[in-house]
Amino acid sequence: MPGPGNVGERVRNLRLTRRLSQAQLAGHDLSDSYISLIESGKRTPTPTVLRMLAERLGCTPEYLAEGVEPEQRAHLEVRERHAHLALLRGDPATAEAGFEEVIARSDDPDLTARARWGRARALEEMGRTDRAIALFEELREQAERDPGRASWLPPVIALARSYHTVGDLGQAIALGERALERLDQLGLHAGHEYTEAGRILLLAYVDRSDPVRAHELGRRLLGPGGSADTEPVSGHYQRASMRALDEGTVGDSLYLADQALSARTDTTPTQARARLALAGAKALLRGVMPFSADAPADVAPPGEFGFERPRTEGTREAAQEALELLRETECLEGAEATERTIAQARALVLTGDLDDAIATLEQFLDTGLALSAPTSSHTVAPEPGTDPAVRSQKTVLARLVLARARVAQGDGPAARVVLRAASEQLATMPAGRPAAHLYRELGELYELVQDTEQAATAYRHALEAAGLSTFRSASDAKAHV
């Protein structure tokens, strides 16, 4: 365990343990008054004095300075790396325990900062997003206080993602826009930070019913020429690092230099691009114009609450572009592979390939793919750490897309059966923006099968899930979800 307190307290505790007076510890080289000042915290010993005191107290200078012996520090370094490996292999619970141990036992500020970051990511992966947000906020504040030691970018992007997860679109958009603005200042338009900030912001714009900004951003990220740059990502990072160094933000410069080194052998840019492509496809399937088209004109701004207007289905052209983007997402696994399957089926409905869409969704639901991640075309594997509410959300969404395909096929009775199952499962989900959107689509589909009573009930539940009053009529409810 680390030694208690600060340097002075450790000197005093060891001196008393060795039964030495201050004068005896001072010897001929120091004064007992100087030892007193060190022990009271009024003086900080130089490295030379630390070595001298450590020799007389029978410990190492590292112990006096930081409370950790070299062997213990090495052990904690290894523990921190093993925790990161656990996080990478999809075991956030083990990772969180390892990071917590390092935080409790380490006095090394850099090691502690890395462990705090890892613990926040582990909590995010475990679905404990509120707790993760608190840790990410602490890391952001620390980076803002001391930009010479840490970069502000990673915690801000993580916060934008986390706030989007919990439905705080205002914060997600504000932070996502700040991150992209900072990346623009650095001239960094490639790499994980750029694609992740863009992905989060694109989804947040769509969720806030802001198709103009979603289209503008999607066109910038995924439109014509958006991926024409063939320069290695490491070159982009290196230039951004030099720019940050020139402006005096050493923390950003160090972080980006590390990213440049990692990018030499890292394969994550492919996955980052795939995640961005998935976000773009989902936006196109929720009414955003094709990114290959010119910007839309005369589109009304988002409403007061940011999600009132009904989300229109994408056009056939948008669905075809979505299918092109989804071809880039075959490397995705776990929950994102599930989202890819549902998005692909929705696109097939819009392009009129109803048989393919129905076959995909029925296999998806029958084999339990809605609750697990496909590892091949024949087997499925569990999604470790996935929140049950999130799994239910995916299943309900798959059923709603299947019902839409049945409606398009003209099979009203089959659509009603699927809608009934979706409604029963949706009733078990917690209130919030995801449930509100699903209820809204449920109401729309009940209208298409001419069940106005169930449609009104679904719209009322949508308002309740969104935290709005329910005294409005069904038509009002539809217009405000």
mmCIF file of N, CA, C and O in Angstrom, residues 70 108 124 251 283 303 470:
data_model
loop_
_atom_site.group_PDB
_atom_site.id
_atom_site.type_symbol
_atom_site.label_atom_id
_atom_site.label_comp_id
_atom_site.label_asym_id
_atom_site.label_seq_id
_atom_site.Cartn_x
_atom_site.Cartn_y
_atom_site.Cartn_z
ATOM 1 N N PRO A 70 9.459 0.930 -5.802
ATOM 2 C CA PRO A 70 9.576 0.616 -7.233
ATOM 3 C C PRO A 70 8.894 -0.687 -7.623
ATOM 4 O O PRO A 70 8.242 -0.768 -8.661
ATOM 5 N N ASP A 108 1.041 7.709 -8.155
ATOM 6 C CA ASP A 108 1.585 8.237 -9.403
ATOM 7 C C ASP A 108 0.452 8.930 -10.160
ATOM 8 O O ASP A 108 -0.497 8.279 -10.591
ATOM 9 N N GLU A 124 -18.943 2.818 -18.511
ATOM 10 C CA GLU A 124 -19.768 3.109 -19.694
ATOM 11 C C GLU A 124 -20.152 1.820 -20.403
ATOM 12 O O GLU A 124 -21.310 1.629 -20.803
ATOM 13 N N GLY A 251 -0.410 19.184 -23.660
ATOM 14 C CA GLY A 251 -1.184 17.969 -23.415
ATOM 15 C C GLY A 251 -1.778 17.414 -24.693
ATOM 16 O O GLY A 251 -1.706 16.212 -24.965
ATOM 17 N N ALA A 283 -29.165 7.602 -40.090
ATOM 18 C CA ALA A 283 -29.686 8.947 -40.352
ATOM 19 C C ALA A 283 -30.477 8.981 -41.654
ATOM 20 O O ALA A 283 -31.572 9.567 -41.723
ATOM 21 N N GLY A 303 -38.277 21.415 -33.105
ATOM 22 C CA GLY A 303 -39.265 21.996 -32.204
ATOM 23 C C GLY A 303 -38.710 22.285 -30.831
ATOM 24 O O GLY A 303 -37.535 22.082 -30.552
ATOM 25 N N THR A 470 -50.299 14.125 -20.778
ATOM 26 C CA THR A 470 -51.037 13.190 -21.622
ATOM 27 C C THR A 470 -52.485 13.600 -21.835
ATOM 28 O O THR A 470 -53.313 12.781 -22.209
#
